[in-house]
Coordinates of C-alpha atoms in Angstrom, one line a residue:
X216 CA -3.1 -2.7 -0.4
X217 CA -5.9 -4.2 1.4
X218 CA -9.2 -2.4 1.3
X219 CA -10.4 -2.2 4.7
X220 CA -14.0 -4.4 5.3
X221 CA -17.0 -1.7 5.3
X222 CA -17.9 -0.7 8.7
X223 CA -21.4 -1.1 10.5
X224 CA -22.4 2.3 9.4
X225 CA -21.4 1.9 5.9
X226 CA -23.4 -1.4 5.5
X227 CA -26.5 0.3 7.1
X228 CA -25.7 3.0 4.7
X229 CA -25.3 1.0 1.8
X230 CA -28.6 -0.9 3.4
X231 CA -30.7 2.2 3.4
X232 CA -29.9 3.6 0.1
X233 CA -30.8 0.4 -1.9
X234 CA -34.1 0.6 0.0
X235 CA -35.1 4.4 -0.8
X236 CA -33.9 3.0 -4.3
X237 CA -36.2 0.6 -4.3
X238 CA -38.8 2.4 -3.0
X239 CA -38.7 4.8 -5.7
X240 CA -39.0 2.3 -8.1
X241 CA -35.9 3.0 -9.8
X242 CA -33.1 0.7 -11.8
X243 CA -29.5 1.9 -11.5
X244 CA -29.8 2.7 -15.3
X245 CA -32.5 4.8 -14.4
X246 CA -30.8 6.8 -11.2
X247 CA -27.1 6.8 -13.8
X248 CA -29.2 8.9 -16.0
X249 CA -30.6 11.3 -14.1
X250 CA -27.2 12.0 -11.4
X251 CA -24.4 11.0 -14.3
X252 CA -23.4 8.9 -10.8
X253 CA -21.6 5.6 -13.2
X254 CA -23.5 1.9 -12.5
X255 CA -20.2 0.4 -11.2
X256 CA -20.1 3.6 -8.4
X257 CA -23.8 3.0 -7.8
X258 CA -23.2 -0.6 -7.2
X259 CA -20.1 -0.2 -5.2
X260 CA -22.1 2.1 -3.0
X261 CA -25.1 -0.1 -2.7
X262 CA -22.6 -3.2 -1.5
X263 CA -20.9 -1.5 0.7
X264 CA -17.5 -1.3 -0.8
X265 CA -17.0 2.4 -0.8
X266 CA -18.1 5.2 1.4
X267 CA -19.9 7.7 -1.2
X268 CA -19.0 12.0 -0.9
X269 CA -21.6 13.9 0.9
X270 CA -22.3 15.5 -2.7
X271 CA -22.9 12.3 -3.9
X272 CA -25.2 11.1 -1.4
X273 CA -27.2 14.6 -1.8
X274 CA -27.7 14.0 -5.6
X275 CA -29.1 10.3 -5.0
X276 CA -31.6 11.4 -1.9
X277 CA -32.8 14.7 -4.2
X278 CA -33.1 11.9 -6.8
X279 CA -35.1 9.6 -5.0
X280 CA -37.0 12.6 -3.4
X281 CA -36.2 11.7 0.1
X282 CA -38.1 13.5 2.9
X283 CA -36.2 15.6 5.8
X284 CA -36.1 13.3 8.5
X285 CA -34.9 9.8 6.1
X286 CA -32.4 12.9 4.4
X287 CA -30.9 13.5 7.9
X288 CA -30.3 10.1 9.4
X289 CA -28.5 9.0 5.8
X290 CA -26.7 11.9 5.6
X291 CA -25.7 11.3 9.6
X292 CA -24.5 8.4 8.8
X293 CA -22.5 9.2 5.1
X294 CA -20.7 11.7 7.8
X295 CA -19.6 8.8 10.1
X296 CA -19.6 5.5 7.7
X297 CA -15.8 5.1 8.1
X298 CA -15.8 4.7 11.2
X299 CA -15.8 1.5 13.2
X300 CA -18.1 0.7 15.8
X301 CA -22.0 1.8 16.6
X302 CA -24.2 3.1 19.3
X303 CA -27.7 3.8 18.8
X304 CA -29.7 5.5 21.3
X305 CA -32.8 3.9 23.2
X306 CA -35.6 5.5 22.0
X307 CA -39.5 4.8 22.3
X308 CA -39.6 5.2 18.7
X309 CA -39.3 2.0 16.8
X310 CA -36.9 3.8 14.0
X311 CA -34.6 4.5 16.2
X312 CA -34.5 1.6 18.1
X313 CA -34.8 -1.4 16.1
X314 CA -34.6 -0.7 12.5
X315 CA -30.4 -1.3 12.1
X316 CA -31.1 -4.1 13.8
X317 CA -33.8 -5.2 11.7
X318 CA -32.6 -4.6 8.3
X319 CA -28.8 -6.2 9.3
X320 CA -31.3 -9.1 10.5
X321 CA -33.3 -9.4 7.2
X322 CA -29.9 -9.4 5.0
X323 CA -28.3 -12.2 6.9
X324 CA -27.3 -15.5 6.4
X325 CA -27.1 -16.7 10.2
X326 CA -27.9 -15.5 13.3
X327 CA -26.3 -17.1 16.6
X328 CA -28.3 -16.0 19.6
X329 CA -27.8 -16.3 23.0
X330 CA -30.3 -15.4 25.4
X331 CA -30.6 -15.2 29.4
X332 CA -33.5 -14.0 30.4
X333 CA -35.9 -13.7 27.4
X334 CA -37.2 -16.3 24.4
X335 CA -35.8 -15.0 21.5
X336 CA -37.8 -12.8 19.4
X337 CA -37.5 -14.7 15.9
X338 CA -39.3 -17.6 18.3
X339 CA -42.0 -15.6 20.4
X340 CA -46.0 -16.2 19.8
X341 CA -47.8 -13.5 19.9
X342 CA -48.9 -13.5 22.8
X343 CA -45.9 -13.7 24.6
X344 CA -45.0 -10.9 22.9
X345 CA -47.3 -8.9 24.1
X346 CA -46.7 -10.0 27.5
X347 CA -43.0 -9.3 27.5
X348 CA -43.1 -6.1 25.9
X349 CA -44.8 -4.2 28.5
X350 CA -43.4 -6.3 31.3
X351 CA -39.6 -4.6 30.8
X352 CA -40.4 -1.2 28.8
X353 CA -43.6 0.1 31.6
X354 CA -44.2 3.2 29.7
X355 CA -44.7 1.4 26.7
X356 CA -48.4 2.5 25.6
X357 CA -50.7 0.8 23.2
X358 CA -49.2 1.8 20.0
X359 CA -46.3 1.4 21.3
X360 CA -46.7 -2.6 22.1
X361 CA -48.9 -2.7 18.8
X362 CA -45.7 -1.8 16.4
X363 CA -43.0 -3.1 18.8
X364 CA -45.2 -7.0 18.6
X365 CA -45.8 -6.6 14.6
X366 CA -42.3 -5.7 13.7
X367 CA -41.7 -8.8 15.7
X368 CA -43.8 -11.0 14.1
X369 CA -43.1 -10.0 11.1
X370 CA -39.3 -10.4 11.2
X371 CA -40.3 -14.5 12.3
X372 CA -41.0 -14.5 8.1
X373 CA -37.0 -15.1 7.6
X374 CA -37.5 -18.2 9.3
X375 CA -40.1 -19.2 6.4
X376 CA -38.9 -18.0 3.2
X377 CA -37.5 -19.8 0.4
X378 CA -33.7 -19.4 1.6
X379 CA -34.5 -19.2 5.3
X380 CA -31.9 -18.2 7.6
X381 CA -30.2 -20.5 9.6
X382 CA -30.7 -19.5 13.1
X383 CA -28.9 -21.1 16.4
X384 CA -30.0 -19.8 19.6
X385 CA -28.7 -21.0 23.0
X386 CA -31.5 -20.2 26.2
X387 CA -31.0 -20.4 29.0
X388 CA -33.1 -22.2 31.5
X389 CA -34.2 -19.3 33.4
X390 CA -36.3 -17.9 30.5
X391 CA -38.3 -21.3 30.3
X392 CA -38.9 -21.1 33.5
X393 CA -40.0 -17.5 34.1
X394 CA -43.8 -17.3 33.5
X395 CA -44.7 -14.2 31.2
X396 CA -47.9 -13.7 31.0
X397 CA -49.1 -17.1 32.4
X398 CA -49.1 -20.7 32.3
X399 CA -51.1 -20.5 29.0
X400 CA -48.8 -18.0 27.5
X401 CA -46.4 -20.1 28.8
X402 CA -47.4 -23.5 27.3
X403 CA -48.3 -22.2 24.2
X404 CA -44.5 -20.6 24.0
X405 CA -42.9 -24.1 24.7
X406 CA -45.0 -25.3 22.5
X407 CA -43.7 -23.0 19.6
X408 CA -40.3 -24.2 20.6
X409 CA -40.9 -27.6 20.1
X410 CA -42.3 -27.2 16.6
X411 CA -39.1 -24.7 15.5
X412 CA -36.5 -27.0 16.9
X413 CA -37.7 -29.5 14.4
X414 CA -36.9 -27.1 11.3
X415 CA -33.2 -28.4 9.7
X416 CA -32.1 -24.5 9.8
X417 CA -33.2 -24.3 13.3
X418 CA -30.9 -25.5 16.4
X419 CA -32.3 -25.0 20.1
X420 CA -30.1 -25.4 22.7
X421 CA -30.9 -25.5 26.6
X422 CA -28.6 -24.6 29.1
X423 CA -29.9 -25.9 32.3
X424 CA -29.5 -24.9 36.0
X425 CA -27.0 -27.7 37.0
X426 CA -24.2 -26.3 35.1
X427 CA -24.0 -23.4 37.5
X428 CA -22.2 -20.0 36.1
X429 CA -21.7 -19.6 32.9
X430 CA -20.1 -17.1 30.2
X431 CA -23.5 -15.9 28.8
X432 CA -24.6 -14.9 32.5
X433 CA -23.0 -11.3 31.7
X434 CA -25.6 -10.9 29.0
X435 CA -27.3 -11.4 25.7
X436 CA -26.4 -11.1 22.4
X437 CA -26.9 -11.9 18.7
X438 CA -23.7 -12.6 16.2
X439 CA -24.6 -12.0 12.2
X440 CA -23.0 -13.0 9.6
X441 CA -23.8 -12.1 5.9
X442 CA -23.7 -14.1 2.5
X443 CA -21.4 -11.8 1.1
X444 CA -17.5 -13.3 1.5
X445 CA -16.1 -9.5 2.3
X446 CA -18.8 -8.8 4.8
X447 CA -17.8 -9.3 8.1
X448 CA -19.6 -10.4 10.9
X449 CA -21.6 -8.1 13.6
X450 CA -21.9 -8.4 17.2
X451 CA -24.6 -7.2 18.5
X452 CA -26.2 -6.3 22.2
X453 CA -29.5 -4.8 22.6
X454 CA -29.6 -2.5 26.3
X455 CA -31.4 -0.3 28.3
X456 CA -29.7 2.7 27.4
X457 CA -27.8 1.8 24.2
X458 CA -27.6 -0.5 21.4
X459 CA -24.5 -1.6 20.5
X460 CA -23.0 -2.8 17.1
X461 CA -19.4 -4.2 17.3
X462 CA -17.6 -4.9 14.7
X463 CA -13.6 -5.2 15.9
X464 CA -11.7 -8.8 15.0
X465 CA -11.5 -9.0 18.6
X466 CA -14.8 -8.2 19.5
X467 CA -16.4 -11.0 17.0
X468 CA -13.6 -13.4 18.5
X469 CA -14.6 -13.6 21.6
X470 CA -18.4 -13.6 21.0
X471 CA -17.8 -16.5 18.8
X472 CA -15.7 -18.0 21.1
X473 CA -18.4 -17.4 24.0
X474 CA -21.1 -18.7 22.2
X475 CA -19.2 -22.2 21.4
X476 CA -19.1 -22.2 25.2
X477 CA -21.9 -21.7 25.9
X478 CA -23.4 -24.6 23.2
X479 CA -20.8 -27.0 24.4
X480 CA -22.1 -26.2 28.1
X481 CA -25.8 -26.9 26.7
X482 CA -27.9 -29.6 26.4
X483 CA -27.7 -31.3 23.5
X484 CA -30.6 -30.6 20.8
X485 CA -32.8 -33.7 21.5
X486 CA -32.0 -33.2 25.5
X487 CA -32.8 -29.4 25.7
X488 CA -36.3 -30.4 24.0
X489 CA -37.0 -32.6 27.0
X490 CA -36.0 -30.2 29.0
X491 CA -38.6 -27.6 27.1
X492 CA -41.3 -30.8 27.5
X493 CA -40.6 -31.2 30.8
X494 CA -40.8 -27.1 31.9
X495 CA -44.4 -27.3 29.8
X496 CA -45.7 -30.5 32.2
X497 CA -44.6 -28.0 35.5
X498 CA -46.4 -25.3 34.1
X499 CA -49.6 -27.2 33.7
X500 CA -49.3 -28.8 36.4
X501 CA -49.3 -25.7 38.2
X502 CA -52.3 -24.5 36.1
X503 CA -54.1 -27.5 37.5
X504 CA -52.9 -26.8 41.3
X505 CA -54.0 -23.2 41.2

């Protein structure tokens, strides 16, 4: 028989145990000696390839002297790791709402993004950020914007690292066009563009106003994929109310096949950063004019 590919929630599980591991400074010989839990059990937990008894997960959290609220979102999700799909819950704190995100993000081998409305986050200065932020979440307050823009910036270091990932996004024209936070923002935004497009594990793709409707008008979304041959890609869609992990062989085959649209409707690399040159000339000219 076939084993079934780990769920969402088993991979986050798998995720968040490895990092309380870590974070207790702790080798597997170490945590085997003091739970009499085997290596090869340990490992298969930590990869993902089994979904660990609620006993089991108790004697590793007690081991790695995990504090109530960490203790009930791991043990939340031991209860539910078999089973397929995800929604998370929209909430102002930045646990809640971005971290599954996040770590999926920081294990990752590629990310293909589309976006409608937005630059993507992995390509956002600072200031844009900042700009953005507050602009769709209005109750947002200072600390708020402060993590929210620092997580952000500091996920961007994936894009750096010794084995970056390899990140295709597809924009469309409408977020080059809108003007968060100002011309300057603005400029200084196409002008991040401009330098990442040049990066060989970086592909920027345009899709301008003339095509008209397109697949990606019914919203954004991100498709993961992991270096690991049994982990299967993750669709996921950031919302108002919910986030959403999919995980379904039908899900993932029609986001893949609606992003390939969506880059075969694009402009081509080289085009879209005219395009990008040409939306940064309008916005100083408009700078000047004003």
């Amino acid at each position: 028989m076939t084993a079934k590919p780990p769920t969402v929630r088993r991979r986050r599980l798998a995720a968040e145990l490895r990092r309380l591991r870590k974070a207790a400074e702790l080798s597997h010989e170490e945590v085997t000696e003091r739970t009499g839990i085997s290596r090869t059990t340990l490992y298969r937990i930590e990869s993902a390839r089994v979904t660990p008894q609620p006993r089991t997960v108790i004697a590793i959290l007690d081991t790695y002297r995990v504090g109530d609220a960490d203790r009930s979102e791991i043990l939340e999700l031991a209860k539910g790791a078999d089973t397929p799909g995800w929604l998370r819950p929209y909430h102002s704190d930045l646990r809640e709402q971005l971290t599954a995100y996040i770590a999926f993000e920081a294990e990752a081998s590629g990310v293909r993004n589309y976006q409608s409305l937005f630059i993507p986050g992995l390509l956002q200065t600072e200031r844009y950020a900042r700009a953005v932020i507050p602009g769709v979440w209005p109750s947002a307050t200072t600390k708020d914007i402060d993590q929210h823009v620092q997580a952000r910036m500091e996920r961007q270091a994936l894009l750096t690292k010794d084995d970056p990932l390899d990140f295709t996004v597809v924009i469309d024209e409408a977020a080059l066009r809108r003007c968060v936070g100002g011309p300057a923002v603005m400029v200084e935004q196409m002008q991040r563009l401009q330098v990442v497009a040049d990066q060989p594990h970086i592909d920027v793709q345009i899709i301008p106003y003339e095509v008209g409707a397109h697949p990606g008008m019914q919203g954004s979304f991100s498709l993961l994929s992991f270096p690991d041959a049994d982990a299967d890609e993750i669709v996921y869609i950031e919302g108002m109310a919910r986030d959403v992990f999919l995980e379904s062989e039908a899900d993932i085959s029609l986001y893949t096949d609606t992003f390939s649209a969506l880059r075969a409707l694009a402009l081509s690399p080289d085009d879209s950063l005219s395009l990008i040159a040409t939306a940064m000339q309008d916005l100083r000219r408009g700078e000047e004019t004003a």
